[in-house]
PDB file of C-alpha atoms in Angstrom:
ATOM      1  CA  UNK A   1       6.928  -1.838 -50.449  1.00  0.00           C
ATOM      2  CA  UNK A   2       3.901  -1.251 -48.653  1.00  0.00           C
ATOM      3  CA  UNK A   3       2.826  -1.224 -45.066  1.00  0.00           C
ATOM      4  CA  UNK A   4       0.667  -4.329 -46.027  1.00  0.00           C
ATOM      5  CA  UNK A   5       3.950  -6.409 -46.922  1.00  0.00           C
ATOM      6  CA  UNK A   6       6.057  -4.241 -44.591  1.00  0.00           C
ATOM      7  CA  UNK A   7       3.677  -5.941 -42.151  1.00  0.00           C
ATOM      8  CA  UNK A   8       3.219  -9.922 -43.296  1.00  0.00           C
ATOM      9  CA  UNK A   9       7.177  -9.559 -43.426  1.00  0.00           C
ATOM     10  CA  UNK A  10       7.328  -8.550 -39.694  1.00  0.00           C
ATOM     11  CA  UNK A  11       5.155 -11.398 -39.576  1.00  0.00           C
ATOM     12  CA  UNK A  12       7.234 -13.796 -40.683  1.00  0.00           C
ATOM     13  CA  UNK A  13      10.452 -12.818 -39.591  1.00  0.00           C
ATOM     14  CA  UNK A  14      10.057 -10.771 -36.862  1.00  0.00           C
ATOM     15  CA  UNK A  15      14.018 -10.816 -35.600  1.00  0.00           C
ATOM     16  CA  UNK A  16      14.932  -8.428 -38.181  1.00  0.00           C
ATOM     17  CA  UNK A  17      12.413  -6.265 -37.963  1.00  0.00           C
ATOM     18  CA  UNK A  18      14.079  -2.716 -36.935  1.00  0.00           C
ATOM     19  CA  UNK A  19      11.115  -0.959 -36.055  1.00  0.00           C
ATOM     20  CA  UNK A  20      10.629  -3.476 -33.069  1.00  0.00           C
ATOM     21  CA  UNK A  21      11.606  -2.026 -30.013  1.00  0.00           C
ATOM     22  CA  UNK A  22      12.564  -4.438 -27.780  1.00  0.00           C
ATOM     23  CA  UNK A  23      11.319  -3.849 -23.613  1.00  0.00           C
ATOM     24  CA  UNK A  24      13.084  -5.160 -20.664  1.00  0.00           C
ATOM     25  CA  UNK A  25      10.907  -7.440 -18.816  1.00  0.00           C
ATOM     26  CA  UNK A  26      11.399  -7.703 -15.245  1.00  0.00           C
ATOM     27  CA  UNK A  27      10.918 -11.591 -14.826  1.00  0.00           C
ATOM     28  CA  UNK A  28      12.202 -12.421 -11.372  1.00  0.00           C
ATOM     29  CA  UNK A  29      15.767 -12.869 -12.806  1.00  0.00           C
ATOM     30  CA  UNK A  30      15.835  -9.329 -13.473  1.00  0.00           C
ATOM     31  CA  UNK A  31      14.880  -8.220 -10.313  1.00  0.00           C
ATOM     32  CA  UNK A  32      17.380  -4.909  -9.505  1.00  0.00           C
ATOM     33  CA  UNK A  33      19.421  -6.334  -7.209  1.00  0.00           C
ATOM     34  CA  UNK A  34      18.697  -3.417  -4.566  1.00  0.00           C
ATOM     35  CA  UNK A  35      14.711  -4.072  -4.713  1.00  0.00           C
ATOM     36  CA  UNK A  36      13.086  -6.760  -2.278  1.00  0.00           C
ATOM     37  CA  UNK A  37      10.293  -8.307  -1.488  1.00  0.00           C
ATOM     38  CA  UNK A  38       8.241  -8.605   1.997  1.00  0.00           C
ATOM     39  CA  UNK A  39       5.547  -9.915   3.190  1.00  0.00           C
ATOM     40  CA  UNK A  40       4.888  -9.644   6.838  1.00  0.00           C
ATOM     41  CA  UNK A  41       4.745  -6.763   9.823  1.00  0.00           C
ATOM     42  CA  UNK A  42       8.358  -8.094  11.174  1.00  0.00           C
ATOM     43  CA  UNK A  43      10.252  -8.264   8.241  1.00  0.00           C
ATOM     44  CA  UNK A  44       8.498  -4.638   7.203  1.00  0.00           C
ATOM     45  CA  UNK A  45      10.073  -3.694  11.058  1.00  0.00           C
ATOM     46  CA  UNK A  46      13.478  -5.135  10.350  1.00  0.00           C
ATOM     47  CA  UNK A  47      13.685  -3.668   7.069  1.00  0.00           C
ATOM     48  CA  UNK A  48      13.424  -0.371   8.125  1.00  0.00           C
ATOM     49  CA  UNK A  49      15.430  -0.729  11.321  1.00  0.00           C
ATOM     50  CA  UNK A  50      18.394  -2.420   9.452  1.00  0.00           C
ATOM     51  CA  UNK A  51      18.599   0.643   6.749  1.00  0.00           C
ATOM     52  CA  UNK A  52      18.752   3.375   8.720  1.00  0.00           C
ATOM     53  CA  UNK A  53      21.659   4.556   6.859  1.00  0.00           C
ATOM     54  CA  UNK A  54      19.788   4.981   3.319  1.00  0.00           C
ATOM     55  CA  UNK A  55      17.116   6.050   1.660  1.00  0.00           C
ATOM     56  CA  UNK A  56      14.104   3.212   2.070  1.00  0.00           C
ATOM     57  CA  UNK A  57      11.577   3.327  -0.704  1.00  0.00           C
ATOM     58  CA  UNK A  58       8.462   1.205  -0.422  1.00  0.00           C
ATOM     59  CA  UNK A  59       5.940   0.587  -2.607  1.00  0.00           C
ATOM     60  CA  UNK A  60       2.204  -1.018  -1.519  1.00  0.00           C
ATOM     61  CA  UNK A  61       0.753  -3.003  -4.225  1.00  0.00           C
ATOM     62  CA  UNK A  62      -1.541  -5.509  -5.129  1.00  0.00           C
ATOM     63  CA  UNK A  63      -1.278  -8.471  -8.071  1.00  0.00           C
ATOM     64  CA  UNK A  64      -4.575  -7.955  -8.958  1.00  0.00           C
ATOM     65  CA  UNK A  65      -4.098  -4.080  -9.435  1.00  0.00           C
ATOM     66  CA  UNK A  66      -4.173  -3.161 -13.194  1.00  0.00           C
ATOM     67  CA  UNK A  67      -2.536   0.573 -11.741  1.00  0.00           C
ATOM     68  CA  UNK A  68       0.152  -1.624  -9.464  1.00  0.00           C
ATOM     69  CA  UNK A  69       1.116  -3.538 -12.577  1.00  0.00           C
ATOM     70  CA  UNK A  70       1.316  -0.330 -15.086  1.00  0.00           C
ATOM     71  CA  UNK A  71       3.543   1.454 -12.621  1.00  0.00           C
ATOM     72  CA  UNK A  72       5.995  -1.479 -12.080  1.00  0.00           C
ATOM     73  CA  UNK A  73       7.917  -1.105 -14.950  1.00  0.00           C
ATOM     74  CA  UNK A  74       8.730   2.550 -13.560  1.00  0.00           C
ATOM     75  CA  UNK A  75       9.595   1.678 -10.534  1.00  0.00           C
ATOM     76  CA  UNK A  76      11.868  -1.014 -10.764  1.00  0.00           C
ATOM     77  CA  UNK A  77      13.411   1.348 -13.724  1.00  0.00           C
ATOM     78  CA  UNK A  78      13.778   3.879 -10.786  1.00  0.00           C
ATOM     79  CA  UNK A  79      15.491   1.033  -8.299  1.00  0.00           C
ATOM     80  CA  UNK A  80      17.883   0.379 -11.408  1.00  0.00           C
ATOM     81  CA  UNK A  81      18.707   4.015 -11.559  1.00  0.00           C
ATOM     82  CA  UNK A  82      19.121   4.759  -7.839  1.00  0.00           C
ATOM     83  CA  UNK A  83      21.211   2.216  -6.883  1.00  0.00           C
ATOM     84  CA  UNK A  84      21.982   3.589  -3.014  1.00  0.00           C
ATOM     85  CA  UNK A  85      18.615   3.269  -2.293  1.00  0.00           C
ATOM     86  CA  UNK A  86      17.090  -0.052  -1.266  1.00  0.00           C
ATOM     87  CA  UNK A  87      13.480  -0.631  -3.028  1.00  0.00           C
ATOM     88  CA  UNK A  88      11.100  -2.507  -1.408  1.00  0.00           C
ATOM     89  CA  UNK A  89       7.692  -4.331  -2.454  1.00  0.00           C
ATOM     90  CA  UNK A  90       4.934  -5.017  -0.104  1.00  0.00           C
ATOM     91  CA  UNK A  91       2.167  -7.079  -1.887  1.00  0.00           C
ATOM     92  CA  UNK A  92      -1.575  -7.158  -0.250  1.00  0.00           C
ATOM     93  CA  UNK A  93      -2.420 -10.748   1.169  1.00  0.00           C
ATOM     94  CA  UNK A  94      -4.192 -11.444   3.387  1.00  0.00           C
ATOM     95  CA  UNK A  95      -1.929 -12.250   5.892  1.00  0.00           C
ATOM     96  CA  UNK A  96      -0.524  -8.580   5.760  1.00  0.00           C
ATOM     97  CA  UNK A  97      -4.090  -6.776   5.131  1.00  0.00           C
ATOM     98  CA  UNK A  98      -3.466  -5.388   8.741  1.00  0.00           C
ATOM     99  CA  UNK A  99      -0.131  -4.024   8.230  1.00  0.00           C
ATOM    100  CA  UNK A 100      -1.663  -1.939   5.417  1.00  0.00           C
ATOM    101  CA  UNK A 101      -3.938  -0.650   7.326  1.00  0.00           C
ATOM    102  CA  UNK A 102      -1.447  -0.242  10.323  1.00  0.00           C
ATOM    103  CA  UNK A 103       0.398   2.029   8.294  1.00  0.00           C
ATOM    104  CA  UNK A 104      -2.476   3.966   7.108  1.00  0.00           C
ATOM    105  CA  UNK A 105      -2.265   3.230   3.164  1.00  0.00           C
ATOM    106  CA  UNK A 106      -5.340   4.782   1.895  1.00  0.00           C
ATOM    107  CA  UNK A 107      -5.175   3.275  -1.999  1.00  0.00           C
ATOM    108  CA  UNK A 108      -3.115   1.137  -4.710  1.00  0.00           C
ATOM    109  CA  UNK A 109      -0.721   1.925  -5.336  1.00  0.00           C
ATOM    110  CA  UNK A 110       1.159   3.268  -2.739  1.00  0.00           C
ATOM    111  CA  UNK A 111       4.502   4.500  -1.895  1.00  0.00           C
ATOM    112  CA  UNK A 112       6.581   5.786   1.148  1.00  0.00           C
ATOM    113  CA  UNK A 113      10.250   7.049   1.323  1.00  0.00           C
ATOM    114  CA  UNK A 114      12.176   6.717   4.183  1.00  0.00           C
ATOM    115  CA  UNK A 115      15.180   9.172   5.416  1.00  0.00           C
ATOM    116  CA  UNK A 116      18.309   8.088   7.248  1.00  0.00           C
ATOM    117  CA  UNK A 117      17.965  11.147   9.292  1.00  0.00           C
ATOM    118  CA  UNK A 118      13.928  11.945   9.105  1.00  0.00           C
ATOM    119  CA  UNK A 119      12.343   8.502   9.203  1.00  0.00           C
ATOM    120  CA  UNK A 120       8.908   8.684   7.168  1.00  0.00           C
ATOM    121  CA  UNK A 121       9.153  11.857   5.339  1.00  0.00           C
ATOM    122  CA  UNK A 122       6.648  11.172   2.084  1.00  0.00           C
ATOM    123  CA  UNK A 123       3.151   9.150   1.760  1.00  0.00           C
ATOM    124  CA  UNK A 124       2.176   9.170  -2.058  1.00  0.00           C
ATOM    125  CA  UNK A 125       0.135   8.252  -4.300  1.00  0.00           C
ATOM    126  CA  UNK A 126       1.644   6.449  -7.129  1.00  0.00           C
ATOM    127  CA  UNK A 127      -0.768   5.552  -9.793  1.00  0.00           C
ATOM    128  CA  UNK A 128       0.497   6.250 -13.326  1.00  0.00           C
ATOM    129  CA  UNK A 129      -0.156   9.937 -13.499  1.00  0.00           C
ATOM    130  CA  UNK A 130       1.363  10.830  -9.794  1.00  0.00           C
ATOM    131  CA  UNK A 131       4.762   9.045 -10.637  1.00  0.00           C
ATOM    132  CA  UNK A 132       6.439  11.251 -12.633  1.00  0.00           C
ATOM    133  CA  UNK A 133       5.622  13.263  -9.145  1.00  0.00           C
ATOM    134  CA  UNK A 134       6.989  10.522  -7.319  1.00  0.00           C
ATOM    135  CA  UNK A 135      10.490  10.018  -8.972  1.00  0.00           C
ATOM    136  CA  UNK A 136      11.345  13.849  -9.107  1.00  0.00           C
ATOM    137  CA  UNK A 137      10.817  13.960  -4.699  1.00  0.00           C
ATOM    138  CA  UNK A 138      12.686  10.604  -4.852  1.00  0.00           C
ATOM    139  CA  UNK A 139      15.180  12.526  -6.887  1.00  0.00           C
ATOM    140  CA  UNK A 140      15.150  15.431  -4.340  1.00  0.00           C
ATOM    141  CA  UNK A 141      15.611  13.222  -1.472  1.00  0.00           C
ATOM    142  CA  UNK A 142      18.671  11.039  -2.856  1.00  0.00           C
ATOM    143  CA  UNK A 143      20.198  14.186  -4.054  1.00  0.00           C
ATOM    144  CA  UNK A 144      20.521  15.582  -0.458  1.00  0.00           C
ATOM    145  CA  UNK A 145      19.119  19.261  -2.332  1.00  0.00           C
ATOM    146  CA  UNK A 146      18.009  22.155   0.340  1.00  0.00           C
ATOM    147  CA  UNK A 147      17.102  24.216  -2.454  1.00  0.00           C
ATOM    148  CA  UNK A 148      14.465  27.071  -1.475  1.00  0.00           C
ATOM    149  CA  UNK A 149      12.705  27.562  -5.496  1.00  0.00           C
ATOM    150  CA  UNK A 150      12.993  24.065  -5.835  1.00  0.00           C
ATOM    151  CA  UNK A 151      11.335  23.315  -2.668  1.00  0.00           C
ATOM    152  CA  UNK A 152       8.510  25.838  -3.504  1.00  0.00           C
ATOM    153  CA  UNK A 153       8.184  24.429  -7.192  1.00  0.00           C
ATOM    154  CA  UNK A 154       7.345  20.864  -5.594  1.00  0.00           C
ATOM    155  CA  UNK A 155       5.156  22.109  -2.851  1.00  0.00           C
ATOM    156  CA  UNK A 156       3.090  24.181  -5.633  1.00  0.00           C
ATOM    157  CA  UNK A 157       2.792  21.244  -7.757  1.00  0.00           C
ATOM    158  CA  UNK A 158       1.783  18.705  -4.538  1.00  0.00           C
ATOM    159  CA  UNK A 159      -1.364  21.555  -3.660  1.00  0.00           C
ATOM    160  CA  UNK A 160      -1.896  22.281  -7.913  1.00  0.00           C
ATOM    161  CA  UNK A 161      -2.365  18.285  -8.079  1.00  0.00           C
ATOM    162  CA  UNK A 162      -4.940  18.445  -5.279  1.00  0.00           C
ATOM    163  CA  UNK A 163      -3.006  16.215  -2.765  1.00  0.00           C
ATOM    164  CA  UNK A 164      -3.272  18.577  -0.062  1.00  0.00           C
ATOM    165  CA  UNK A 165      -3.524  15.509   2.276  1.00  0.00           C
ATOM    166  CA  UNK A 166       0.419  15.225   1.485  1.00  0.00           C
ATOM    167  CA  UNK A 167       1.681  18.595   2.924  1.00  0.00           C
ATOM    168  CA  UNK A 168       2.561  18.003   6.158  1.00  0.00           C
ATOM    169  CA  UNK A 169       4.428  21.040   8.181  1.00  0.00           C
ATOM    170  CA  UNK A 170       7.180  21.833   6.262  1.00  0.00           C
ATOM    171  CA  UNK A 171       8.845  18.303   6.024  1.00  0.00           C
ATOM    172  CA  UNK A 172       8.034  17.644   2.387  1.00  0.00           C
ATOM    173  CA  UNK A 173      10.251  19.003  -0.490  1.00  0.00           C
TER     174      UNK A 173
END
């Protein structure tokens, strides 16, 4: 057969095609159940007061975005995987514009990480080609890892990546 009727067959029955992969869409049923969604400065406050016991990850984003949107696949895949950490969105409105600014996010998109024990400890950029970046000092943090080579490995690849902006003394990983 050939890749011309391989192709109209697809076409017409495309159910039992087995080249097709399928992709999980994250509709708003399939929110992870550990990621939510806020909008203003006090809920943003209460959030982080009320989870002082795990890691907080937040990401800054905007519907608009074309990066925001290619990264959220990613990320919610990372809030399935991590399931002890709580995930949370923070969309730009503009009823919120100041609380991005408040908490100094410099571009879209955006992430923090929150410790039980060290508050803010990581301000990243998370744009498609930082996020691999992103999940592995996620990784690091949920881990609870105080590994010396691996610490140095990370902190050469934050300064080889240009982001000197993110080493801050000696609380990153």
């Amino acid at each position: 057969m050939s890749s011309f009727e391989k192709r109209m067959r697809r076409l017409i029955n495309p159910k039992n095609t087995a080249t097709q992969k399928k992709r999980k869409s994250y509709g708003k049923s399939n929110v992870p159940p550990n990621l939510i969604k806020i909008q203003t400065l006090n809920e943003y406050k209460d959030m982080i007061c009320k989870n002082k016991d795990r890691i907080v990850v937040v990401r800054f984003y905007a519907t608009w975005c074309k990066a925001c949107k290619a990264i959220a696949p990613s990320y919610y895949r990372l809030a399935t995987t991590y399931k002890d950490a709580l995930f949370v969105d923070v969309p730009v409105t503009p009823e919120n514009a100041n609380l991005h600014q408040g908490l100094g996010v410099p571009s879209l998109p955006f992430g923090h990480i929150y410790h039980p024990t060290g508050g803010l400890v990581e301000e990243l950029k998370i744009a498609k080609k930082n996020f691999p970046k992103f999940a592995r000092v996620l990784k690091y943090y949920l881990d609870g890892k105080c590994d010396v080579e691996e610490y140095e490995e990370i902190m050469s690849k934050v300064v080889d990546d240009g982001d000197e902006g993110a080493v801050e003394s000696g609380k990153r990983p």
